[in-house]
Short mmCIF file of C-alpha atoms and ligand atoms in Angstrom, two decimals:
data_model
loop_
_atom_site.label_atom_id
_atom_site.label_comp_id
_atom_site.label_asym_id
_atom_site.label_seq_id
_atom_site.Cartn_x
_atom_site.Cartn_y
_atom_site.Cartn_z
CA MET A 167 -63.31 5.30 -73.12
CA ARG A 168 -63.08 2.51 -76.00
CA THR A 169 -65.68 0.44 -74.42
CA ILE A 170 -68.24 2.95 -74.41
CA ARG A 171 -69.64 2.71 -77.78
CA THR A 172 -71.49 6.05 -78.44
CA ILE A 173 -67.52 7.23 -78.92
CA PRO A 174 -66.50 6.39 -82.70
CA LEU A 175 -63.29 4.98 -82.97
CA HIS A 176 -62.45 7.09 -85.65
CA ILE A 177 -64.11 10.64 -86.64
CA ALA A 178 -64.30 12.24 -90.35
CA SER A 179 -62.10 15.48 -89.43
CA ASP A 180 -58.92 16.45 -91.86
CA SER A 181 -57.83 18.01 -88.63
CA PRO A 182 -54.82 16.94 -87.64
CA HIS A 183 -56.33 16.85 -83.64
CA ILE A 184 -59.23 17.47 -81.58
CA GLU A 185 -60.23 17.62 -78.32
CA ILE A 186 -63.67 16.58 -78.18
CA ARG A 187 -65.34 17.38 -74.20
CA GLY A 188 -68.24 15.89 -72.95
CA GLU A 189 -69.66 13.28 -69.99
CA VAL A 190 -69.85 9.98 -69.21
CA TYR A 191 -73.40 8.24 -67.70
CA MET A 192 -75.32 5.31 -66.83
CA PRO A 193 -78.88 5.04 -68.56
CA ILE A 194 -80.99 4.33 -66.13
CA THR A 195 -81.75 0.67 -67.79
CA SER A 196 -78.07 0.13 -67.21
CA PHE A 197 -78.21 1.17 -63.88
CA GLU A 198 -80.62 -0.85 -62.68
CA ALA A 199 -79.44 -4.05 -64.07
CA LEU A 200 -75.70 -3.66 -62.99
CA ASN A 201 -76.88 -3.49 -59.42
CA GLN A 202 -79.43 -6.29 -59.07
CA GLN A 203 -76.70 -8.11 -60.19
CA ARG A 204 -74.78 -6.94 -57.57
CA ARG A 205 -77.69 -7.51 -55.23
CA ASP A 206 -77.82 -11.15 -56.11
CA ASP A 207 -73.72 -11.45 -56.02
CA GLU A 208 -74.16 -10.09 -52.52
CA LEU A 209 -71.99 -6.67 -53.21
CA GLU A 210 -73.43 -3.66 -51.95
CA PRO A 211 -75.43 -1.90 -54.76
CA PHE A 212 -74.19 1.33 -56.75
CA ALA A 213 -76.34 4.48 -54.56
CA ASN A 214 -76.87 7.06 -58.01
CA PRO A 215 -75.98 6.72 -61.60
CA ARG A 216 -73.48 9.40 -61.16
CA ASN A 217 -71.68 6.93 -59.02
CA ALA A 218 -72.15 3.63 -60.68
CA ALA A 219 -70.61 5.55 -63.64
CA ALA A 220 -67.81 6.97 -62.09
CA GLY A 221 -67.17 3.37 -60.69
CA SER A 222 -66.77 1.85 -64.01
CA LEU A 223 -64.64 4.01 -65.60
CA ARG A 224 -61.96 4.07 -61.97
CA GLN A 225 -62.37 0.23 -63.54
CA LEU A 226 -59.01 -0.80 -63.94
CA ASP A 227 -59.86 -4.40 -66.89
CA PRO A 228 -61.76 -3.08 -70.10
CA ARG A 229 -63.62 -5.78 -70.11
CA ILE A 230 -65.46 -4.54 -66.68
CA THR A 231 -66.01 -1.40 -67.90
CA ALA A 232 -67.35 -2.72 -70.65
CA GLN A 233 -70.11 -4.89 -69.18
CA ARG A 234 -71.44 -1.55 -67.71
CA LYS A 235 -72.80 -0.53 -70.82
CA LEU A 236 -71.11 3.80 -70.21
CA ALA A 237 -72.81 6.22 -72.69
CA PHE A 238 -71.29 9.82 -73.18
CA PHE A 239 -72.84 12.95 -74.53
CA ALA A 240 -70.63 14.87 -75.89
CA TYR A 241 -71.39 18.92 -75.83
CA ALA A 242 -67.69 21.23 -75.70
CA LEU A 243 -63.81 20.97 -77.30
CA GLY A 244 -60.77 20.87 -75.28
CA GLY A 245 -57.94 22.74 -77.20
CA ASN A 246 -58.37 21.39 -81.53
CA SER A 247 -56.57 22.31 -84.65
CA GLY A 248 -57.65 23.27 -88.26
CA ILE A 249 -61.09 23.45 -87.00
CA ASP A 250 -63.29 26.44 -87.00
CA ILE A 251 -66.38 26.19 -85.85
CA LYS A 252 -68.38 29.53 -85.17
CA SER A 253 -70.97 28.31 -82.39
CA GLN A 254 -72.22 26.23 -79.46
CA GLU A 255 -75.04 24.93 -82.01
CA GLU A 256 -73.01 24.67 -85.12
CA LEU A 257 -70.31 22.45 -82.64
CA LEU A 258 -72.73 20.04 -81.78
CA GLN A 259 -74.06 19.36 -85.28
CA ASP A 260 -69.97 18.91 -86.40
CA LEU A 261 -70.40 17.08 -82.96
CA SER A 262 -72.78 14.64 -84.77
CA ASP A 263 -71.51 14.62 -87.66
CA PHE A 264 -68.59 12.97 -86.12
CA HIS A 265 -70.93 10.52 -85.07
CA PHE A 266 -71.29 10.91 -81.23
CA GLN A 267 -73.76 11.20 -79.74
CA VAL A 268 -75.02 14.93 -78.99
CA ASN A 269 -78.22 15.33 -76.19
CA PRO A 270 -81.43 16.05 -78.31
CA GLU A 271 -82.86 17.73 -76.35
CA TYR A 272 -81.61 21.08 -76.92
CA ARG A 273 -82.74 24.07 -77.97
CA LYS A 274 -81.46 27.36 -79.91
CA PHE A 275 -83.11 30.84 -77.88
CA THR A 276 -83.27 33.94 -78.72
CA ASP A 277 -85.31 35.42 -75.37
CA ILE A 278 -84.29 34.48 -72.25
CA GLU A 279 -88.06 34.09 -71.72
CA ASP A 280 -89.01 30.80 -74.01
CA VAL A 281 -85.09 29.94 -71.64
CA ILE A 282 -87.47 30.25 -69.10
CA THR A 283 -90.41 28.46 -69.88
CA PHE A 284 -88.23 25.68 -72.12
CA ILE A 285 -86.72 24.64 -68.10
CA HIS A 286 -89.94 24.82 -67.01
CA SER A 287 -91.42 22.82 -69.07
CA TRP A 288 -89.24 19.70 -68.00
CA ASP A 289 -90.52 20.01 -64.68
CA ASP A 290 -93.22 17.15 -64.79
CA ARG A 291 -90.91 15.59 -67.65
CA ARG A 292 -87.65 14.58 -66.40
CA ASP A 293 -88.40 11.70 -65.06
CA SER A 294 -88.72 9.49 -68.34
CA LEU A 295 -85.73 11.01 -69.74
CA PRO A 296 -83.69 7.26 -70.56
CA TYR A 297 -80.94 8.86 -67.42
CA ALA A 298 -81.41 10.50 -64.85
CA THR A 299 -81.10 14.56 -64.50
CA ASP A 300 -80.15 17.37 -61.93
CA GLY A 301 -80.73 20.22 -63.42
CA MET A 302 -79.43 22.40 -67.84
CA VAL A 303 -76.84 24.47 -68.02
CA VAL A 304 -77.54 27.67 -71.02
CA LYS A 305 -75.08 28.81 -72.85
CA VAL A 306 -73.91 32.04 -74.55
CA ASN A 307 -73.87 30.51 -78.58
CA SER A 308 -71.52 32.69 -80.10
CA PHE A 309 -67.83 31.69 -79.72
CA ALA A 310 -66.29 35.10 -80.26
CA GLN A 311 -69.33 36.17 -77.37
CA GLN A 312 -68.53 34.16 -75.27
CA ALA A 313 -64.46 34.91 -75.35
CA ARG A 314 -65.50 38.31 -74.58
CA LEU A 315 -67.51 37.35 -71.49
CA SER A 316 -64.29 35.67 -70.89
CA ASN A 317 -64.02 33.46 -67.51
CA THR A 318 -63.90 34.10 -64.10
CA VAL A 319 -61.03 31.39 -61.77
CA LYS A 320 -63.23 28.77 -61.38
CA ILE A 321 -66.68 29.61 -64.07
CA PRO A 322 -67.27 30.85 -67.61
CA ARG A 323 -69.92 33.93 -67.13
CA TRP A 324 -70.55 32.52 -70.23
CA ALA A 325 -72.87 29.97 -68.93
CA ILE A 326 -75.00 28.94 -66.20
CA ALA A 327 -76.72 25.94 -64.29
CA TYR A 328 -79.59 25.42 -63.75
CA LYS A 329 -79.98 22.96 -61.13
CA PHE A 330 -84.08 21.32 -60.13
CA PRO A 331 -85.71 21.42 -57.16
CA PRO A 332 -85.47 18.26 -55.54
CA GLU A 333 -87.23 15.44 -56.57
CA GLN A 334 -90.52 14.01 -53.51
CA ALA A 335 -91.72 11.33 -53.73
CA GLN A 336 -94.59 8.96 -51.16
CA THR A 337 -93.94 5.90 -49.83
CA LYS A 338 -94.83 4.38 -46.00
CA VAL A 339 -91.60 3.25 -43.37
CA LEU A 340 -92.27 0.07 -42.76
CA GLY A 341 -89.54 -0.02 -40.08
CA ILE A 342 -86.41 2.29 -38.75
CA SER A 343 -83.50 0.56 -37.32
CA VAL A 344 -79.71 2.16 -36.37
CA SER A 345 -76.59 2.10 -37.58
CA LEU A 346 -73.10 3.02 -35.82
CA GLY A 347 -70.80 5.35 -37.51
CA ARG A 348 -67.03 5.67 -37.16
CA THR A 349 -67.10 7.44 -33.52
CA GLY A 350 -69.82 5.92 -32.27
CA VAL A 351 -72.65 7.76 -32.92
CA LEU A 352 -75.66 5.76 -33.16
CA THR A 353 -77.79 6.89 -37.06
CA PRO A 354 -82.01 6.25 -37.29
CA ALA A 355 -82.57 5.49 -40.77
CA ALA A 356 -86.06 4.63 -42.31
CA ASP A 357 -86.93 1.05 -44.59
CA LEU A 358 -89.22 2.01 -47.21
CA LYS A 359 -91.09 0.04 -49.50
CA PRO A 360 -89.64 0.69 -52.47
CA VAL A 361 -89.95 3.85 -54.53
CA HIS A 362 -89.06 5.52 -57.87
CA LEU A 363 -87.13 8.44 -56.85
CA ALA A 364 -84.68 9.98 -59.69
CA GLY A 365 -84.24 7.94 -61.30
CA THR A 366 -82.98 5.67 -58.12
CA THR A 367 -85.21 3.11 -56.17
CA VAL A 368 -85.57 4.04 -52.85
CA LYS A 369 -85.37 1.90 -50.33
CA ARG A 370 -83.41 3.86 -46.94
CA ALA A 371 -84.03 7.16 -46.16
CA THR A 372 -82.12 8.93 -43.85
CA LEU A 373 -83.21 9.69 -39.91
CA HIS A 374 -80.66 12.63 -38.54
CA ASN A 375 -81.44 11.27 -34.85
CA GLU A 376 -84.07 10.54 -31.74
CA ASP A 377 -85.17 13.95 -32.69
CA TYR A 378 -85.48 14.51 -35.53
CA ILE A 379 -87.70 11.79 -35.68
CA LYS A 380 -89.64 13.22 -32.48
CA GLU A 381 -89.60 16.53 -34.06
CA LYS A 382 -91.39 15.05 -37.12
CA ASP A 383 -93.61 13.07 -35.41
CA ILE A 384 -92.58 10.63 -37.50
CA ARG A 385 -93.68 6.69 -36.56
CA ILE A 386 -93.67 2.81 -38.02
CA GLY A 387 -95.59 2.22 -40.64
CA ASP A 388 -96.16 6.04 -41.87
CA THR A 389 -96.52 7.59 -44.64
CA VAL A 390 -93.86 10.29 -45.04
CA VAL A 391 -92.82 12.75 -47.59
CA ILE A 392 -89.41 10.83 -48.86
CA GLN A 393 -86.79 13.82 -50.93
CA LYS A 394 -84.02 13.51 -52.70
CA ALA A 395 -81.62 16.99 -53.00
CA GLY A 396 -79.01 16.79 -55.78
CA GLU A 397 -75.82 13.79 -54.97
CA ILE A 398 -77.30 13.28 -51.15
CA ILE A 399 -78.60 10.59 -49.58
CA PRO A 400 -82.36 10.20 -49.59
CA GLU A 401 -83.96 11.71 -46.09
CA VAL A 402 -87.63 12.09 -44.98
CA VAL A 403 -88.90 15.30 -45.40
CA ARG A 404 -92.55 15.14 -43.10
CA SER A 405 -94.59 12.12 -41.76
CA LEU A 406 -98.23 12.25 -43.62
CA PRO A 407 -100.86 11.76 -39.94
CA GLU A 408 -103.99 12.11 -41.81
CA LYS A 409 -103.10 8.59 -43.90
CA ARG A 410 -102.76 6.66 -40.28
CA ASP A 411 -105.13 4.03 -39.74
CA GLY A 412 -103.88 3.58 -35.68
CA SER A 413 -101.69 0.78 -36.43
CA GLU A 414 -98.52 2.58 -36.34
CA LYS A 415 -96.25 2.59 -33.28
CA VAL A 416 -93.49 5.58 -31.93
CA PHE A 417 -90.61 4.49 -31.94
CA ALA A 418 -87.83 4.47 -29.36
CA MET A 419 -83.40 4.20 -29.52
CA PRO A 420 -82.41 1.46 -28.09
CA THR A 421 -80.43 1.69 -25.13
CA THR A 422 -78.05 -0.82 -25.78
CA CYS A 423 -75.88 -1.45 -29.05
CA PRO A 424 -77.38 -2.73 -31.46
CA ALA A 425 -73.74 -3.47 -32.98
CA CYS A 426 -72.07 -4.88 -29.33
CA GLY A 427 -74.55 -4.61 -26.68
CA SER A 428 -73.37 -1.57 -24.52
CA PRO A 429 -75.26 1.04 -22.74
CA VAL A 430 -75.86 3.64 -24.78
CA VAL A 431 -75.72 7.17 -23.69
CA ARG A 432 -76.57 11.12 -24.62
CA ARG A 433 -74.50 13.71 -24.09
CA GLU A 434 -75.21 17.05 -22.54
CA GLY A 435 -76.09 19.07 -25.77
CA GLU A 436 -76.05 16.67 -27.69
CA ALA A 437 -78.61 15.46 -29.97
CA ALA A 438 -76.49 11.82 -30.98
CA TRP A 439 -76.60 9.23 -29.10
CA ARG A 440 -73.67 7.31 -28.51
CA CYS A 441 -71.89 3.10 -27.94
CA THR A 442 -70.12 3.85 -24.27
CA ASN A 443 -67.58 0.31 -25.17
CA PRO A 444 -64.55 2.22 -27.27
CA ASP A 445 -63.66 -1.59 -27.93
CA CYS A 446 -67.43 -1.70 -30.57
CA PRO A 447 -67.07 -3.77 -33.17
CA ALA A 448 -69.54 -1.51 -34.96
CA VAL A 449 -67.14 1.06 -34.46
CA ILE A 450 -63.58 0.67 -35.16
CA GLY A 451 -65.24 -1.12 -38.12
CA GLU A 452 -65.98 2.33 -39.33
CA LYS A 453 -62.82 3.74 -37.81
CA ILE A 454 -60.69 1.34 -40.02
CA ALA A 455 -63.05 2.32 -42.86
CA HIS A 456 -62.00 6.10 -42.67
CA PHE A 457 -58.34 5.07 -42.01
CA VAL A 458 -57.37 3.08 -45.18
CA SER A 459 -59.91 5.32 -47.46
CA ARG A 460 -58.46 6.64 -50.07
CA ASP A 461 -58.57 10.89 -49.11
CA ALA A 462 -56.14 9.16 -45.85
CA MET A 463 -54.17 6.66 -45.93
CA ASN A 464 -54.51 5.44 -49.23
CA ILE A 465 -54.44 1.45 -48.70
CA ASP A 466 -56.66 -0.34 -51.27
CA GLY A 467 -58.19 -4.07 -50.38
CA LEU A 468 -59.45 -3.67 -47.55
CA GLY A 469 -63.07 -4.08 -47.59
CA ASP A 470 -65.06 -3.64 -45.10
CA ALA A 471 -65.59 -8.12 -45.05
CA ILE A 472 -62.13 -8.01 -44.59
CA VAL A 473 -62.65 -6.08 -41.96
CA GLN A 474 -65.21 -7.52 -39.89
CA GLN A 475 -63.41 -11.31 -39.99
CA LEU A 476 -60.36 -10.16 -39.18
CA LEU A 477 -62.24 -8.04 -35.80
CA ALA A 478 -64.17 -11.44 -35.37
CA GLN A 479 -60.68 -13.40 -35.31
CA ASP A 480 -59.14 -11.45 -32.92
CA LEU A 481 -56.55 -10.22 -35.53
CA ILE A 482 -57.17 -6.40 -35.35
CA HIS A 483 -58.09 -4.33 -32.61
CA ASP A 484 -57.25 -0.99 -33.57
CA VAL A 485 -55.97 0.95 -36.82
CA ALA A 486 -52.36 0.54 -36.34
CA ASP A 487 -52.46 -3.36 -35.33
CA ILE A 488 -53.30 -3.00 -39.28
CA TYR A 489 -48.90 -2.73 -39.38
CA ALA A 490 -49.35 -6.27 -37.83
CA LEU A 491 -50.33 -7.85 -40.39
CA THR A 492 -49.09 -11.15 -41.93
CA LYS A 493 -49.22 -12.49 -44.99
CA GLU A 494 -50.16 -16.34 -43.24
CA GLU A 495 -53.00 -14.24 -41.84
CA LEU A 496 -54.09 -13.02 -44.61
CA VAL A 497 -54.00 -15.82 -46.80
CA ASP A 498 -56.60 -18.23 -44.22
CA LEU A 499 -58.75 -15.33 -44.54
CA GLU A 500 -61.93 -15.84 -46.82
CA GLY A 501 -61.70 -14.63 -50.25
CA PHE A 502 -58.47 -13.94 -49.48
CA GLY A 503 -55.68 -15.31 -51.93
CA GLU A 504 -52.13 -15.28 -52.19
CA LYS A 505 -52.13 -12.39 -54.85
CA SER A 506 -54.60 -10.30 -53.30
CA ALA A 507 -52.96 -11.11 -49.74
CA ASP A 508 -49.30 -9.51 -51.70
CA ASN A 509 -51.05 -6.91 -52.98
CA LEU A 510 -52.88 -5.86 -49.84
CA LEU A 511 -49.80 -5.99 -47.34
CA LYS A 512 -47.73 -3.60 -50.67
CA ALA A 513 -50.11 -0.97 -49.84
CA ILE A 514 -50.29 -1.32 -45.83
CA GLU A 515 -46.18 -1.15 -46.53
CA THR A 516 -46.69 2.09 -48.95
CA SER A 517 -49.04 3.85 -46.90
CA LYS A 518 -46.58 4.23 -44.07
CA SER A 519 -44.21 7.02 -45.96
CA VAL A 520 -48.21 9.09 -46.71
CA GLY A 521 -46.90 11.48 -44.36
CA LEU A 522 -48.58 13.36 -41.60
CA ALA A 523 -51.24 15.34 -42.96
CA ARG A 524 -52.94 12.40 -44.51
CA VAL A 525 -51.98 10.53 -40.60
CA LEU A 526 -53.95 13.27 -39.52
CA PHE A 527 -57.01 12.62 -41.35
CA ALA A 528 -56.64 9.54 -41.38
CA LEU A 529 -57.01 9.39 -37.30
CA GLY A 530 -60.42 10.33 -37.63
CA ILE A 531 -60.45 13.71 -34.71
CA ARG A 532 -62.89 15.02 -34.27
CA PHE A 533 -63.87 18.51 -36.60
CA VAL A 534 -60.02 17.68 -38.68
CA GLY A 535 -60.34 17.15 -42.19
CA ALA A 536 -58.63 16.04 -45.00
CA LYS A 537 -57.78 20.32 -45.65
CA ALA A 538 -57.74 20.72 -42.01
CA GLY A 539 -55.05 17.50 -41.69
CA ARG A 540 -52.72 19.10 -44.89
CA VAL A 541 -52.87 22.79 -42.15
CA LEU A 542 -51.57 21.83 -39.39
CA ALA A 543 -49.11 19.33 -40.68
CA GLU A 544 -47.19 21.95 -42.49
CA SER A 545 -47.65 25.13 -38.92
CA PHE A 546 -46.18 21.83 -36.99
CA GLY A 547 -43.52 19.37 -38.81
CA SER A 548 -44.42 16.54 -36.42
CA VAL A 549 -46.36 14.60 -35.04
CA ASP A 550 -44.55 15.57 -31.53
CA ALA A 551 -44.92 18.87 -32.29
CA LEU A 552 -48.54 19.39 -32.20
CA MET A 553 -49.30 17.07 -29.51
CA LYS A 554 -47.58 19.71 -26.95
CA ALA A 555 -49.31 21.94 -29.01
CA SER A 556 -51.93 23.89 -26.18
CA THR A 557 -55.28 25.89 -28.04
CA GLU A 558 -53.40 28.67 -28.09
CA ASP A 559 -51.17 27.49 -29.83
CA LEU A 560 -53.30 25.98 -32.57
CA THR A 561 -55.62 28.72 -32.50
CA ALA A 562 -52.99 30.94 -33.54
CA ILE A 563 -52.94 29.31 -36.75
CA ASP A 564 -54.95 30.40 -39.57
CA ASP A 565 -58.27 27.93 -40.73
CA ILE A 566 -57.54 25.95 -36.54
CA GLY A 567 -61.08 27.87 -34.73
CA PRO A 568 -61.53 27.23 -31.59
CA ARG A 569 -63.39 23.76 -32.46
CA ILE A 570 -61.65 22.83 -34.34
CA ALA A 571 -58.30 23.63 -31.49
CA ASP A 572 -60.04 21.79 -28.49
CA SER A 573 -61.62 18.61 -30.39
CA ILE A 574 -57.27 18.09 -31.31
CA VAL A 575 -56.04 18.99 -27.48
CA ALA A 576 -58.40 16.72 -26.69
CA TYR A 577 -57.69 13.95 -28.78
CA PHE A 578 -54.10 13.81 -27.63
CA ARG A 579 -54.36 14.44 -24.02
CA ASP A 580 -55.87 10.82 -23.80
CA ALA A 581 -53.56 8.36 -23.21
CA LYS A 582 -55.36 5.37 -25.26
CA ASN A 583 -54.74 7.84 -28.02
CA GLN A 584 -50.99 8.77 -27.29
CA ALA A 585 -50.36 5.38 -27.43
CA LEU A 586 -51.93 4.10 -31.41
CA ILE A 587 -49.34 7.43 -32.27
CA GLU A 588 -46.66 4.98 -30.60
CA LYS A 589 -47.94 2.23 -31.50
CA LEU A 590 -48.05 3.99 -35.21
CA ARG A 591 -44.30 5.53 -35.02
CA ALA A 592 -43.06 2.04 -33.42
CA HIS A 593 -44.60 0.22 -37.02
CA GLY A 594 -42.72 2.99 -39.11
CA VAL A 595 -45.30 5.11 -39.74
CA ASP A 596 -43.90 8.33 -40.53
CA MET A 597 -45.75 11.22 -38.72
CA THR A 598 -43.38 14.55 -40.02
CA ALA A 599 -44.14 16.86 -42.97
CA GLU A 600 -42.42 19.42 -44.91
CA LYS A 601 -42.94 22.67 -42.04
CA LYS A 602 -43.87 25.95 -43.68
CA THR A 603 -44.81 28.69 -42.29
CA LEU A 604 -47.84 29.24 -43.69
CA ILE A 605 -50.29 33.14 -44.04
CA ASN A 606 -53.10 31.77 -44.75
CA THR A 607 -54.76 29.16 -47.33
CA THR A 608 -56.16 30.83 -49.70
CA PHE A 609 -54.18 28.47 -52.16
CA ASP A 610 -54.95 25.62 -49.93
CA GLY A 611 -54.16 21.88 -52.32
CA GLU A 612 -54.05 24.51 -55.96
CA ILE A 613 -50.63 23.39 -57.90
CA VAL A 614 -49.75 26.87 -59.07
CA VAL A 615 -47.31 27.61 -62.41
CA LEU A 616 -46.42 31.41 -63.30
CA THR A 617 -45.55 32.26 -66.79
CA GLY A 618 -44.66 35.09 -68.36
CA LYS A 619 -43.07 38.46 -67.27
CA LEU A 620 -44.87 39.70 -63.88
CA GLN A 621 -43.81 43.42 -63.03
CA MET A 622 -45.08 43.78 -59.55
CA PHE A 623 -43.25 40.60 -57.81
CA SER A 624 -39.80 38.48 -58.67
CA ARG A 625 -40.13 34.97 -59.46
CA LYS A 626 -39.41 33.71 -56.43
CA GLU A 627 -41.28 36.29 -54.53
CA ALA A 628 -44.64 34.87 -56.30
CA GLU A 629 -43.47 31.10 -55.82
CA GLN A 630 -43.33 32.14 -52.50
CA ALA A 631 -46.29 34.02 -51.57
CA VAL A 632 -48.35 30.49 -53.60
CA GLU A 633 -46.49 28.09 -50.56
CA ALA A 634 -47.06 30.62 -48.03
CA ARG A 635 -50.36 30.23 -48.26
CA GLY A 636 -50.72 26.89 -49.31
CA GLY A 637 -50.14 26.14 -52.53
CA LYS A 638 -47.56 24.55 -54.65
CA CYS A 639 -46.25 25.71 -57.71
CA THR A 640 -44.56 23.49 -60.61
CA SER A 641 -42.98 24.98 -64.09
CA SER A 642 -45.09 23.23 -66.64
CA VAL A 643 -48.23 23.19 -66.88
CA THR A 644 -50.48 20.48 -67.27
CA LYS A 645 -53.72 18.21 -66.43
CA LYS A 646 -52.88 18.79 -62.91
CA THR A 647 -52.62 22.00 -63.13
CA THR A 648 -55.00 24.25 -60.62
CA LEU A 649 -53.98 27.82 -61.73
CA VAL A 650 -52.30 29.72 -64.13
CA VAL A 651 -50.77 33.17 -63.56
CA VAL A 652 -50.00 35.16 -66.80
CA GLY A 653 -47.50 38.03 -66.31
CA ALA A 654 -46.62 40.57 -70.16
CA ASP A 655 -46.01 38.87 -73.17
CA PRO A 656 -46.98 35.26 -71.78
CA GLY A 657 -45.80 32.01 -74.15
CA SER A 658 -46.69 28.14 -75.21
CA LYS A 659 -47.94 27.45 -71.53
CA TYR A 660 -50.57 29.94 -71.26
CA GLU A 661 -51.63 28.46 -74.82
CA LYS A 662 -51.97 25.89 -73.01
CA ALA A 663 -53.80 26.55 -70.34
CA LYS A 664 -56.11 27.93 -72.36
CA LYS A 665 -56.49 24.55 -74.27
CA LEU A 666 -57.23 23.01 -71.26
CA GLY A 667 -59.26 24.93 -69.97
CA THR A 668 -57.47 25.27 -67.40
CA PRO A 669 -58.35 28.72 -64.74
CA ILE A 670 -56.03 32.10 -65.94
CA ILE A 671 -55.89 34.55 -64.33
CA SER A 672 -53.44 38.25 -64.64
CA GLU A 673 -51.12 39.38 -62.31
CA SER A 674 -53.15 41.57 -60.22
CA GLU A 675 -56.11 39.10 -60.06
CA PHE A 676 -52.66 36.96 -58.46
CA LYS A 677 -52.44 40.27 -56.46
CA GLU A 678 -55.95 40.97 -55.02
CA TRP A 679 -55.52 37.12 -54.42
CA LEU A 680 -52.69 37.39 -51.23
CA GLU A 681 -54.78 40.19 -50.16
CA ARG A 682 -57.24 38.41 -48.85
ZN1 ZN B 764 -70.94 -1.16 -29.69
#
């Protein structure tokens, strides 16, 4: 954070404690320079300024973060003491006096019609801003009124975000290329004549599948309308046949896999074409990328370039082979040294104990996301119990529908997958979890703190109720706390939660949650 130049290192305030909130962003000029640099270094460019800013903040080396030329807009106050600020307007003035960068476009209005007019005045102008934006926030100015309106569990009642409609642009389809995902599905994408859209240069846009291309009659050489909504990748919305000159070509899906040359098939009732080769290197590469990803086994240092080398040298054939890699094999790889080999082996070793929930997600079973992984792990306690489960056993669990259940049963019925599980087990991967009887998943992933005197529950009952709904109770409020339940006469935990901006609910609201 110190490397961000728009954050002052000292502020002129007598307050012994002040917490200032805002948003780190990457100006478009910095973003374009960074992506140019990455292309020169043959690295994958960032998709948009937001990803680039987040990626830059995660850098452990502050020198790299400094090179990224990030900026910061301050707009809110967290916990503080000794400061008397009565409104958003006063706050922005004070932040500006403290030499923080405050967005110069803010305005105060007394009439909602004027607010709406102001928002629409940005419809055509927002492209001229030096940063990418997807909307505006309207806030109640007076802090006293904000306090009276208070917060709901997830959001405050005194602020609302307005999102701009997705931006569109016209460009030409230079070609259509096909790539493979980890399920072996061939996904067509349009290679576009580069066009500026919503603060980024777009060169590719997804075409989803064969039917989409046919329905929209999108041809190679066509002029098309593309759009970008929020954070999603750009897509082709429609073609403009009136702009054709006769040179356009109708696209046909390849009949063989572009990665391995095996035949491709389209299953009954599906829009997707798939590679039929279970050992297709492109598919295995994607499976490994998913397996090692942060929310799965979280193995850092096994990027695509390394995986492709390992596949090409026949060192790995499936995700379990990662656990058989040796230092000798790794140091021989291009771009790998002693140190990176050691780090990778350490990360691989650590991943063995991430537990069943993540393993289930990492396996890439169709429809089993991170949340389903957690629910299944807690309901069954071990992969062996899960492998024996019938569709009925599975659908008896809240949140597991027939589609997920069928997919799990089919996955574990496959002898190849059974062998993979045995292989992972032989390598020492822990495939157990603490078994819990889940009533439902109301509190899935929540870290809950109870404070004050509860009238309707004993402390123990409340804790068990949270845990039986997928949540975890802890005793102190930290930044990781996601929810605080407040009883009568709450003490310092309540104050801390307010300072941190942690969502707070009353005991009666808590009771309502339990009855959902
Ligand atoms: Zn293939």
